[in-house]
C-alpha positions as a printed Julia matrix, in Angstrom:
708×3 Matrix{Float64}:
  20.09   -8.54    0.35
  20.58   -5.0     1.59
  24.12   -4.16    0.49
  26.6    -1.8     2.08
  26.01    0.76   -0.68
  22.31    0.85    0.21
  23.12    1.37    3.9
  25.44    4.24    2.99
  22.66    5.73    0.85
  20.23    5.63    3.8
  22.78    7.24    6.13
  23.62    9.94    3.57
  19.94   10.6     2.98
  19.15   10.99    6.69
  22.21   13.17    7.2
  21.22   15.6     4.47
  17.56   16.02    5.35
  18.58   16.47    8.99
  21.1    19.08    7.85
  18.32   20.98    6.08
  16.29   20.84    9.3
  19.08   21.94   11.65
  19.97   24.94    9.49
  16.57   26.51   10.21
  15.9    25.07   13.66
  17.49   27.86   15.8
  15.63   30.61   13.95
  12.26   28.91   14.24
  12.88   27.78   17.82
  13.07   31.41   18.91
   9.51   32.19   17.8
   7.74   28.83   17.61
   9.45   26.81   20.33
   6.85   24.06   20.67
   6.89   23.05   16.99
  10.38   24.09   15.9
  11.37   20.54   14.92
   8.5    19.73   12.52
   8.34   23.25   11.08
  12.08   23.48   10.41
  12.28   19.92    9.05
   9.62   20.29    6.37
  10.35   23.92    5.56
  14.06   23.05    5.26
  13.21   20.3     2.78
  10.97   22.58    0.72
  13.31   25.58    0.85
  16.32   23.53   -0.24
  14.35   22.05   -3.16
  13.24   25.52   -4.26
  16.78   26.85   -3.94
  18.11   23.95   -6.01
  15.43   24.54   -8.65
  16.29   28.24   -8.85
  20.02   27.46   -9.02
  19.5    25.18  -12.02
  17.03   27.69  -13.48
  19.84   30.28  -13.39
  22.3    27.9   -15.05
  24.17   26.89  -11.88
  24.94   23.38  -10.61
  22.33   21.95   -8.21
  24.77   22.08   -5.28
  24.34   25.87   -5.23
  20.9    25.16   -3.79
  22.63   24.48   -0.48
  23.7    28.11   -0.15
  20.63   29.21    1.88
  21.26   26.38    4.32
  24.95   27.27    4.61
  24.1    30.93    5.16
  21.59   29.97    7.82
  24.29   28.02    9.66
  26.72   30.92    9.41
  24.1    33.34   10.7
  23.35   30.98   13.56
  27.02   31.08   14.6
  27.13   34.87   14.3
  23.78   35.86   15.79
  22.97   32.86   18.0
  26.33   32.2    19.59
  24.83   30.0    22.24
  22.26   28.78   19.74
  19.23   26.7    20.42
  20.82   23.39   19.55
  21.18   22.68   23.26
  17.39   22.22   23.32
  17.47   19.35   20.82
  17.73   16.55   23.42
  14.45   17.75   24.92
  12.82   17.26   21.51
  13.56   13.53   21.53
   9.9    12.56   21.01
   9.87   14.17   17.56
  13.06   12.41   16.51
  11.98    9.07   17.92
   8.66    9.3    16.06
  10.45   10.21   12.83
  12.87    7.29   13.09
  10.14    4.82   14.06
   7.91    5.72   11.11
  10.81    6.06    8.67
  12.36    2.67    9.41
   9.0     0.92    9.65
   8.08    2.14    6.18
  11.61    1.45    4.94
  11.22   -2.2     5.99
   7.91   -2.3     4.1
   9.66   -0.99    1.01
  12.59   -3.38    1.45
  10.2    -6.33    1.2
   8.16   -4.74   -1.61
  10.83   -2.75   -3.49
   9.9    -3.44   -7.11
   9.53   -0.55   -9.48
   6.87   -2.51  -11.32
   3.09   -2.27  -11.59
   0.59    0.59  -11.39
   2.39    3.84  -12.3
   5.77    3.05  -10.77
   7.45    3.07  -14.19
   6.28    6.65  -14.67
   7.28    7.81  -11.18
  10.74    6.33  -11.47
  11.15    7.74  -14.98
  10.63   11.26  -13.62
  13.16   10.73  -10.83
  15.67    9.15  -13.21
  15.28   12.0   -15.71
  15.85   14.66  -13.05
  18.91   12.91  -11.6
  20.41   12.03  -14.97
  20.36   15.55  -16.4
  19.33   18.12  -13.77
  17.77   20.87  -15.85
  14.79   23.21  -15.65
  12.32   22.15  -16.83
  13.31   18.46  -16.71
  13.24   16.37  -19.87
  10.13   14.28  -20.44
  11.48   10.71  -20.54
   8.48    9.52  -22.56
   8.35   12.25  -25.21
  11.59   13.04  -27.04
  12.0    16.78  -27.41
   9.41   17.46  -24.69
   9.66   18.65  -21.12
   7.82   17.9   -17.89
   6.09   21.27  -17.99
   2.89   19.42  -18.83
   2.96   17.64  -15.44
   3.31   18.92  -11.87
   6.8    17.52  -11.32
   8.12   19.55   -8.37
   7.39   16.82   -5.82
   9.76   14.53   -7.71
  12.29   17.37   -7.86
  11.99   17.87   -4.1
  12.64   14.19   -3.43
  15.51   14.16   -5.95
  17.26   17.15   -4.34
  19.03   15.29   -1.48
  19.87   12.48   -3.93
  21.58   14.99   -6.24
  23.79   16.1    -3.36
  24.57   12.6    -2.05
  24.84   10.75   -5.36
  22.03    8.34   -4.49
  20.85    6.46   -7.63
  17.21    6.68   -8.65
  16.5     2.97   -8.07
  17.43    3.41   -4.38
  15.89    6.86   -4.09
  12.56    5.42   -5.2
  12.36    3.38   -2.0
  13.59    6.19    0.27
  10.93    8.64   -0.89
   7.75    7.35    0.73
   9.28    6.49    4.12
  10.52   10.08    4.25
   7.14   11.57    3.29
   5.4     9.36    5.86
   7.86   10.19    8.66
   7.91   13.95    8.1
   4.12   14.04    7.81
   3.83   12.1    11.09
   6.1    14.63   12.79
   4.0    17.51   11.42
   0.79   15.97   12.73
   2.39   15.24   16.09
   3.29   18.94   16.23
  -0.35   19.77   15.56
  -1.37   17.6    18.51
   1.37   19.16   20.63
  -0.13   22.62   20.1
  -3.71   21.7    20.97
  -3.76   18.67   23.26
  -2.32   17.85   26.67
  -2.36   14.07   26.65
  -3.41   12.69   23.28
  -0.76   14.32   21.09
  -0.25   11.13   19.11
  -3.92   10.98   18.12
  -3.51   12.98   14.85
  -0.67   10.62   13.86
  -2.85    7.63   14.72
  -5.7     8.98   12.56
  -3.22    9.54    9.72
  -2.09    5.91    9.67
  -5.45    4.19   10.25
  -6.98    1.91    7.65
 -10.53    2.74    6.65
 -13.5     0.82    8.12
 -13.9    -1.2     4.93
 -10.43   -2.71    5.41
 -11.53   -3.99    8.82
 -14.8    -5.3     7.36
 -12.94   -7.17    4.62
 -10.46   -8.63    7.09
 -13.25   -9.84    9.41
 -15.2   -11.41    6.54
 -12.27  -13.53    5.39
 -10.99  -11.58    2.38
  -7.61  -12.87    1.24
  -4.72  -10.79    2.53
  -3.25   -9.95   -0.88
  -6.52   -8.26   -1.98
  -7.26   -6.46    1.29
  -5.34   -3.32    0.43
  -6.63   -2.92   -3.1
 -10.26   -3.67   -2.29
 -10.26   -1.22    0.61
  -9.44    1.61   -1.8
 -12.27    0.74   -4.25
 -15.27    1.22   -1.97
 -17.33    3.92   -3.65
 -18.55    2.61   -6.99
 -16.43    3.58  -10.03
 -14.03    5.69   -7.97
 -10.72    5.38   -6.13
 -10.75    6.06   -2.39
  -7.1     6.1    -1.39
  -6.08    6.91    2.16
  -2.52    7.7     3.31
  -1.56    4.28    4.66
  -2.82    2.63    1.46
  -0.63    4.97   -0.59
   2.47    4.27    1.49
   1.95    0.52    1.34
   1.04    0.46   -2.36
   4.29    2.21   -3.14
   3.67    4.6    -6.04
   5.94    7.65   -5.7
   3.15    9.63   -7.32
   2.33   13.32   -7.17
  -0.75   12.89   -4.98
   1.35   10.96   -2.43
   4.27   13.4    -2.52
   1.73   16.17   -1.91
   0.91   14.64    1.49
   4.02   16.33    2.93
   2.91   19.83    1.97
  -0.63   19.1     3.15
   0.52   17.9     6.58
   2.77   20.96    6.85
  -0.13   23.28    6.03
  -2.34   21.53    8.61
   0.38   22.29   11.14
   0.76   25.89    9.99
  -2.99   26.54   10.08
  -3.0    25.24   13.64
   0.02   27.43   14.43
  -1.77   30.46   13.0
  -4.83   29.92   15.18
  -2.9    29.16   18.37
   0.24   31.33   18.07
  -0.55   34.3    15.83
  -0.91   36.72   18.73
   2.61   36.07   20.06
   4.2    39.19   18.61
   4.94   40.81   15.28
   8.0    38.71   14.43
   6.1    35.52   15.12
   3.28   36.83   12.93
   5.68   37.5    10.05
   7.33   34.09   10.42
   3.98   32.29   10.37
   2.96   34.14    7.21
   6.26   33.34    5.47
   6.2    29.67    6.41
   2.55   29.23    5.46
   3.25   30.91    2.13
   6.19   28.55    1.61
   3.93   25.53    2.15
   1.14   26.92   -0.01
   3.53   27.86   -2.8
   4.5    24.28   -3.61
   1.02   22.75   -3.56
   0.12   23.56   -7.19
   3.53   22.43   -8.48
   3.67   19.2    -6.46
   0.05   18.16   -7.11
  -2.17   20.79   -8.71
  -5.33   19.22   -7.28
  -4.17   20.11   -3.77
  -4.41   23.83   -4.43
  -8.17   23.35   -4.85
  -8.15   22.36   -1.19
  -5.57   24.67    0.27
  -6.28   27.97   -1.43
  -9.8    27.95    0.08
  -8.41   26.63    3.38
  -5.98   29.53    3.71
  -8.8    31.95    2.87
 -11.0    30.25    5.49
  -8.19   30.46    8.04
  -7.85   34.2     7.49
 -11.6    34.67    7.84
 -11.58   32.48   10.96
  -8.86   34.68   12.49
 -10.69   37.87   11.65
 -13.98   36.6    13.05
 -12.16   35.56   16.21
 -10.7    39.04   16.64
 -13.54   41.37   15.73
 -17.16   41.67   14.64
 -17.91   41.09   10.98
 -18.74   44.77   10.49
 -15.16   45.87   11.19
 -13.45   43.42    8.82
 -14.03   45.48    5.68
 -12.86   48.6     7.5
  -9.7    46.82    8.59
  -8.91   45.6     5.07
  -9.36   49.13    3.73
  -6.99   50.43    6.4
  -4.41   47.81    5.43
  -4.58   48.72    1.73
  -4.34   52.41    2.63
  -1.17   51.78    4.66
   0.4    49.83    1.81
  -0.49   52.62   -0.64
   1.05   55.31    1.58
   4.17   53.26    2.2
   4.76   52.68   -1.52
   3.82   56.19   -2.69
   5.09   58.54    0.01
   7.39   56.4     2.15
   6.11   58.45    5.07
   4.54   55.79    7.23
   6.58   53.01    8.81
   5.37   49.51    8.15
   3.25   48.21   11.0
   0.96   45.25   11.26
  -2.77   45.69   11.12
  -4.54   45.43   14.46
  -6.23   42.37   13.04
  -3.7    39.64   12.26
  -6.19   37.81   10.08
  -6.35   40.66    7.59
  -2.58   40.59    7.07
  -2.63   36.8     6.86
  -5.37   36.61    4.26
  -3.69   39.25    2.12
  -0.01   38.32    2.25
   0.05   34.5     2.3
  -1.36   34.06   -1.24
   0.74   36.92   -2.64
   4.02   35.64   -1.2
   3.26   32.06   -2.2
   2.75   33.06   -5.84
   5.92   35.16   -5.84
   7.96   32.26   -4.45
   7.19   29.91   -7.34
   6.04   32.23  -10.13
   8.72   31.15  -12.68
   7.91   27.5   -12.0
   4.16   27.98  -11.81
   3.83   30.05  -14.97
   6.18   27.72  -16.84
   3.75   24.82  -16.42
   1.37   23.93  -19.24
  -0.84   21.22  -17.77
  -4.09   20.19  -19.42
  -6.29   21.4   -16.59
  -9.95   20.46  -16.38
 -12.57   20.56  -19.1
 -15.3    21.96  -16.85
 -17.42   21.16  -13.83
 -20.46   18.9   -13.74
 -23.16   17.79  -11.34
 -22.9    14.3    -9.82
 -25.84   12.18  -11.0
 -24.88    8.97   -9.13
 -24.61    9.94   -5.44
 -22.52    7.79   -3.14
 -24.36    5.04   -1.32
 -24.5     5.99    2.36
 -23.05    2.63    3.47
 -20.09    3.04    1.1
 -19.61    6.58    2.39
 -19.49    5.39    6.0
 -17.16    2.54    5.09
 -14.64    5.14    3.91
 -15.11    7.94    6.46
 -16.79    6.13    9.36
 -14.08    6.72   11.98
 -14.19   10.48   11.53
 -17.95   10.73   11.22
 -18.3     8.89   14.54
 -15.88   11.3    16.22
 -17.76   14.28   14.78
 -21.1    12.9    15.98
 -19.74   12.49   19.5
 -18.08   15.92   19.59
 -21.11   17.8    18.18
 -23.71   15.97   20.27
 -24.33   18.89   22.63
 -24.46   21.46   19.85
 -27.01   19.44   17.91
 -29.17   19.14   21.03
 -28.89   22.87   21.64
 -29.53   23.91   18.02
 -31.81   21.24   16.48
 -32.82   23.7    13.74
 -29.48   22.85   12.06
 -31.16   19.68   10.82
 -32.98   21.9     8.32
 -29.71   22.12    6.36
 -29.89   18.47    5.32
 -33.54   18.38    4.2
 -32.88   19.28    0.51
 -30.15   16.64    0.21
 -32.24   14.05    2.01
 -35.26   14.37   -0.26
 -33.08   14.5    -3.38
 -31.57   11.13   -2.44
 -28.09   12.51   -1.67
 -27.83   10.94    1.78
 -24.03   11.06    1.95
 -24.12   14.75    1.06
 -26.75   15.28    3.76
 -24.48   13.71    6.39
 -21.48   15.78    5.31
 -23.6    18.95    5.22
 -24.93   18.35    8.73
 -21.48   18.12   10.31
 -20.2    20.99    8.15
 -22.9    23.34    9.46
 -22.21   22.2    13.03
 -18.48   22.9    12.64
 -19.12   26.36   11.19
 -21.66   27.15   13.89
 -19.38   26.13   16.77
 -16.13   27.53   15.35
 -14.28   26.58   18.53
 -10.69   26.23   17.36
  -8.4    24.54   14.82
 -10.32   21.26   15.06
 -13.54   22.85   13.83
 -11.76   24.74   11.06
 -10.0    21.6     9.81
 -13.23   19.6    10.07
 -15.09   22.24    8.07
 -12.4    22.06    5.37
 -12.51   18.27    5.13
 -16.31   18.1     5.19
 -16.54   20.79    2.51
 -14.39   18.59    0.26
 -16.63   15.58    0.9
 -19.74   17.64    0.2
 -18.2    19.01   -2.99
 -17.35   15.49   -4.2
 -20.95   14.4    -3.57
 -22.41   17.26   -5.61
 -19.85   18.13   -8.29
 -17.06   16.62  -10.36
 -14.28   18.11  -12.45
 -14.58   16.9   -16.02
 -11.64   15.11  -17.67
 -11.12   12.42  -20.3
 -11.92    9.39  -18.12
 -15.27    8.68  -19.83
 -18.85    8.44  -18.63
 -18.57    5.46  -16.27
 -15.57    6.88  -14.4
 -16.62   10.5   -14.78
 -15.98   11.38  -11.11
 -13.1     8.98  -10.47
 -10.3    11.54  -10.6
 -12.21   14.1    -8.54
 -12.75   11.63   -5.71
  -9.3    10.07   -6.13
  -7.32   13.32   -6.0
  -9.35   15.13   -3.31
 -10.06   12.31   -0.87
  -6.56   12.12    0.62
  -6.78   15.81    1.54
 -10.24   15.2     3.0
  -8.91   12.24    5.0
  -6.06   14.32    6.43
  -8.27   17.26    7.36
 -11.11   15.18    8.78
  -8.71   12.77   10.46
  -6.72   15.5    12.17
  -9.91   17.29   13.2
 -11.47   14.1    14.56
  -8.27   13.32   16.47
  -8.15   16.8    18.0
 -11.82   16.53   19.0
 -11.26   13.11   20.56
  -8.16   14.4    22.31
 -10.08   17.37   23.69
 -12.71   15.01   25.1
  -9.92   12.89   26.58
  -8.27   15.9    28.23
 -11.59   16.88   29.81
 -12.14   13.32   30.99
  -8.69   13.12   32.58
  -9.25   16.49   34.27
 -12.45   15.2    35.87
 -10.8    11.98   37.04
  -7.46   13.05   38.48
  -6.56    9.52   39.52
  -6.58    8.31   35.93
  -3.21    6.98   34.86
  -2.15    9.29   32.04
   0.89    7.16   31.27
  -1.32    4.17   30.61
  -3.38    6.17   28.12
  -0.27    7.49   26.37
   1.19    3.99   26.15
  -2.12    2.8    24.69
  -1.82    5.38   21.9
   1.74    4.28   21.22
   0.59    0.67   21.05
  -2.27    1.53   18.68
   0.06    3.51   16.43
   2.5     0.6    16.38
  -0.32   -1.78   15.45
  -1.4     0.52   12.61
   2.13    0.59   11.26
   2.8    -3.13   11.66
  -0.41   -5.17   11.25
  -1.63   -3.85    7.84
   1.84   -4.14    6.25
   2.14   -7.7     7.52
  -1.39   -8.5     6.31
  -0.65   -7.31    2.77
   2.99   -8.38    2.63
   2.22  -11.07    0.05
   0.75   -8.72   -2.53
   3.99   -8.52   -4.52
   5.25  -11.98   -3.65
   8.14  -12.98   -1.39
  11.33  -10.94   -1.51
  14.84  -10.97   -0.23
  15.0    -7.55    1.44
  16.62   -4.89   -0.73
  16.19   -1.19   -1.42
  17.07   -1.65   -5.09
  13.81   -1.15   -6.94
  15.31   -2.66  -10.1
  16.64   -5.86   -8.53
  13.65   -7.82   -9.83
  14.8    -7.25  -13.41
  17.75   -9.58  -12.95
  15.37  -12.47  -12.27
  12.71  -11.81  -14.89
  14.46   -9.75  -17.61
  18.16  -10.36  -17.1
  19.33   -9.19  -20.52
  17.35   -5.96  -20.23
  18.7    -5.46  -16.71
  22.31   -5.74  -17.89
  21.74   -3.42  -20.85
  19.9    -0.87  -18.7
  22.73   -0.95  -16.15
  25.13   -0.09  -18.99
  22.92    2.76  -20.24
  22.67    4.25  -16.76
  26.44    4.8   -16.85
  26.41    6.81  -20.1
  27.09   10.51  -19.54
  25.4    13.37  -21.33
  22.05   13.83  -23.06
  20.68   11.14  -25.36
  17.46   10.05  -27.02
  16.76    6.34  -27.37
  14.43    4.38  -29.65
  12.63    1.5   -27.93
   9.36   -0.35  -28.4
   6.15    1.57  -27.77
   3.31   -0.34  -26.2
   0.33   -0.23  -23.89
   0.18    1.73  -20.65
   0.74   -0.14  -17.37
   2.68   -2.87  -19.17
   6.36   -3.78  -19.43
   6.88   -1.22  -22.17
   8.95    1.95  -22.25
  11.04    0.14  -19.66
  14.4     1.44  -20.94
  13.45    5.12  -20.7
  11.69    4.44  -17.41
  14.73    2.89  -15.78
  17.41    5.13  -17.28
  15.73    8.53  -17.61
  16.93    8.7   -21.23
  14.03   10.11  -23.3
  12.39    7.87  -25.86
  10.26    8.89  -28.85
   7.06    8.02  -27.02
   6.35    6.06  -23.85
   2.97    5.29  -22.36
   0.92    7.03  -25.03
  -2.38    7.48  -23.19
  -0.59    9.02  -20.21
   1.13   11.47  -22.54
  -2.22   12.22  -24.14
  -3.75   12.94  -20.73
  -0.89   15.31  -19.94
  -0.34   17.18  -23.19
  -3.46   16.52  -25.26
  -2.81   16.95  -28.98
   0.17   19.26  -28.5
   2.14   19.26  -30.75
  -0.72   18.71  -33.13
  -1.1    15.23  -34.55
   1.58   13.49  -32.49
  -0.74   10.8   -31.09
  -0.37    7.64  -33.14
   2.24    9.16  -35.43
   5.09    8.65  -33.01
   4.14    5.03  -32.41
   4.0     4.39  -36.17
   7.36    6.11  -36.63
   8.93    3.75  -34.1
   7.61    0.77  -36.05
   9.03    2.25  -39.26
  12.44    2.76  -37.63
  12.61   -0.93  -36.75
  11.07   -2.36  -39.91
  12.08   -0.06  -42.78
  15.89    0.3   -43.01
  15.58    3.04  -45.63
  13.8     5.3   -43.12
  15.57    4.26  -39.93
  18.24    6.96  -40.01
  16.04    9.84  -41.31
  13.46    9.2   -38.58
  16.1     8.89  -35.88
  17.53   12.21  -36.99
  14.05   13.75  -37.01
  13.68   12.91  -33.31
  17.39   13.51  -32.59
  17.68    9.92  -31.43
  21.25    8.69  -31.17
  20.57    5.29  -29.57
  18.57    2.36  -30.93
  17.61   -0.45  -28.54
  16.86   -3.93  -29.87
  15.8    -6.36  -27.16
  13.19   -9.07  -26.52
  10.26   -6.61  -26.49
  11.31   -5.08  -29.8
  11.69   -8.47  -31.47
   8.29   -9.49  -30.14
   6.52   -6.44  -31.56
   8.4    -5.7   -34.78
   9.98   -7.43  -37.77
  13.44   -6.07  -37.08
  15.41   -4.85  -40.08
  18.29   -2.59  -39.08
  20.52   -0.86  -41.67
  24.22   -1.65  -41.56
  25.33    1.89  -42.47
  25.55    4.83  -40.05
  24.93    2.64  -37.01
  27.46    0.92  -34.81
  27.01   -1.62  -32.06
  27.6     0.21  -28.8
  26.59   -2.66  -26.53
  25.68   -6.32  -26.98
  24.69   -9.22  -24.76
  22.8   -12.46  -25.38
  19.46  -10.84  -26.35
  20.09   -7.09  -26.51
  21.95   -4.91  -28.97
  22.21   -1.14  -28.54
  23.15    0.75  -31.69
  24.58    4.26  -31.8
  23.98    6.64  -34.66
  27.2     8.08  -36.1
  26.12   11.72  -35.73
  26.49   11.44  -31.93
  29.73   11.81  -30.09
  31.77    8.71  -29.41
  31.03    7.36  -25.95
  33.27    5.43  -23.56
  32.81    1.72  -23.98
  32.62   -0.53  -20.95
  31.8    -4.13  -20.13
  31.0    -6.21  -23.16
  30.17   -3.3   -25.47
  31.04   -3.91  -29.1
  33.48   -1.5   -30.77
  33.89   -0.94  -34.46
């Protein structure tokens, strides 16, 4: 059951993220009144997380990360005595949408709360590590002595930030994360619709939460409900084709899902740039700063996303420049901008003024500011990266392609129908792909050329970005260590959510534009009926698929405790882990090493206490062979610790391990032989004993722990 402590955690969580939002709301309301709620909500979340990271980076407690928010409130009182908070009741649609999506997804999580399966152990381990010992960089819970610099961890840090302030435990936080990402992203996309459309402002949100056509096909052909979700994300052969609703229902608090928030925010900010950039110099500066804030976190939340958004920001700047002036004057304008900067720095004679062309400033400053904002974090990361780029030799079957992207392709076909009739020569662009057998690439290329040719507004820019990703994935792949059969799996997997969001938002804006024109022609049309229809469709998207797949993890008593399942299936481990979660300070624990995606490394995963090695292949993907020769050695050392009492203590000291866990998994895998000297029983229940090495400090004993 959902206990009172869980309800308090939800209330505390909502209070804090709303506090982050309200601290920036008056300042953004002054310059971007139509989208002040979504912009301030997401930027407040990101800014607070960055402030907390920098506070810990400087050796301060995480709570110091609240200082920018506190200062913003103080400045609001001083400079905005009347404030803009009086306008909040008129923004009720944003808040209602947020609460509807948040609590709908929270109910989904309450009935599927288990931190079990897929990569949930890993995701929770990161959150638990950050909350247990907030430090920069965080400790790697699966590699004693290592840090999370080899993985883009900032999304987990961002989600952990409110939990640090409110004292929300990681097992509850895990099930608050995705409802929050979904709700804030929905608000961002509603803001995008609010800027562009008159009547169909919910359409971008609807596109965001739709299932793909293959889900519908499977449902209509009698596929069992518990396989609907999984099968709908494995459409294109030997790849993964996740879409946002799949990710939220599946429940992994993974980097590519956490990155959805920044991506939705950047979609909003690109739309803001195109529609609001001419509203004055202060508005121009604010848009640049906020866009840079969103762009800055993309490589540190999910590095794959920067491959989408760095080019998108460049394309937005070019779009703005082409909208303002002929191509011939762009180079001249950039030279003038650089000349002004040079004079300002060297002679301090010329006051800073904006270039006549806002796009030139935008394209120059957004990347620079974004790098400056996260440079210590960005340059402190040591991820594996990619091994190269290759050419796709197994193009996507056109039917599979349509089964993934069919909704958006249909909207593009309808929107571009007149342009294709007016410029049939555009069909020439697809001839090379057609004859080479790359039919899916041909379809993506056709709509891409049409979007670039029309260049009408934010919808065409977003469509061009999404279609460019799809075309790239049809022609190229980024090489990794996934083998020959799954050679393009990660490329498609990591880039397709961004493509879905860009194409989905673009298709929704195009459909909304057609709807606005239709309503204008037929004045008697009941707009309220249409708006209610969109609300109904959105409700169906958020209710029917979750109900259809509700059996995939089995029946549950509703709870937000992601570790509650342990008490039923691994009770002794659950009790021992609960004890370990109360231990203060830094520790290293020895536990059984095993295969990835199995019930191994469960102690480090659920406590955040680092172990010698966790899921070994995951660690190999992240850090390669650094430090040299670790792969295999660490697993063998764990076996030696359990089976050779003469080497138990020396090896524990080598890894600075002060805790030794002996439970059912360890007895199953090893012939346990523990030395009696230099170890004491810290905790004991029916099937678990936790030993402590004497070189560590004495710890408070609680429950049924065994003293000397």
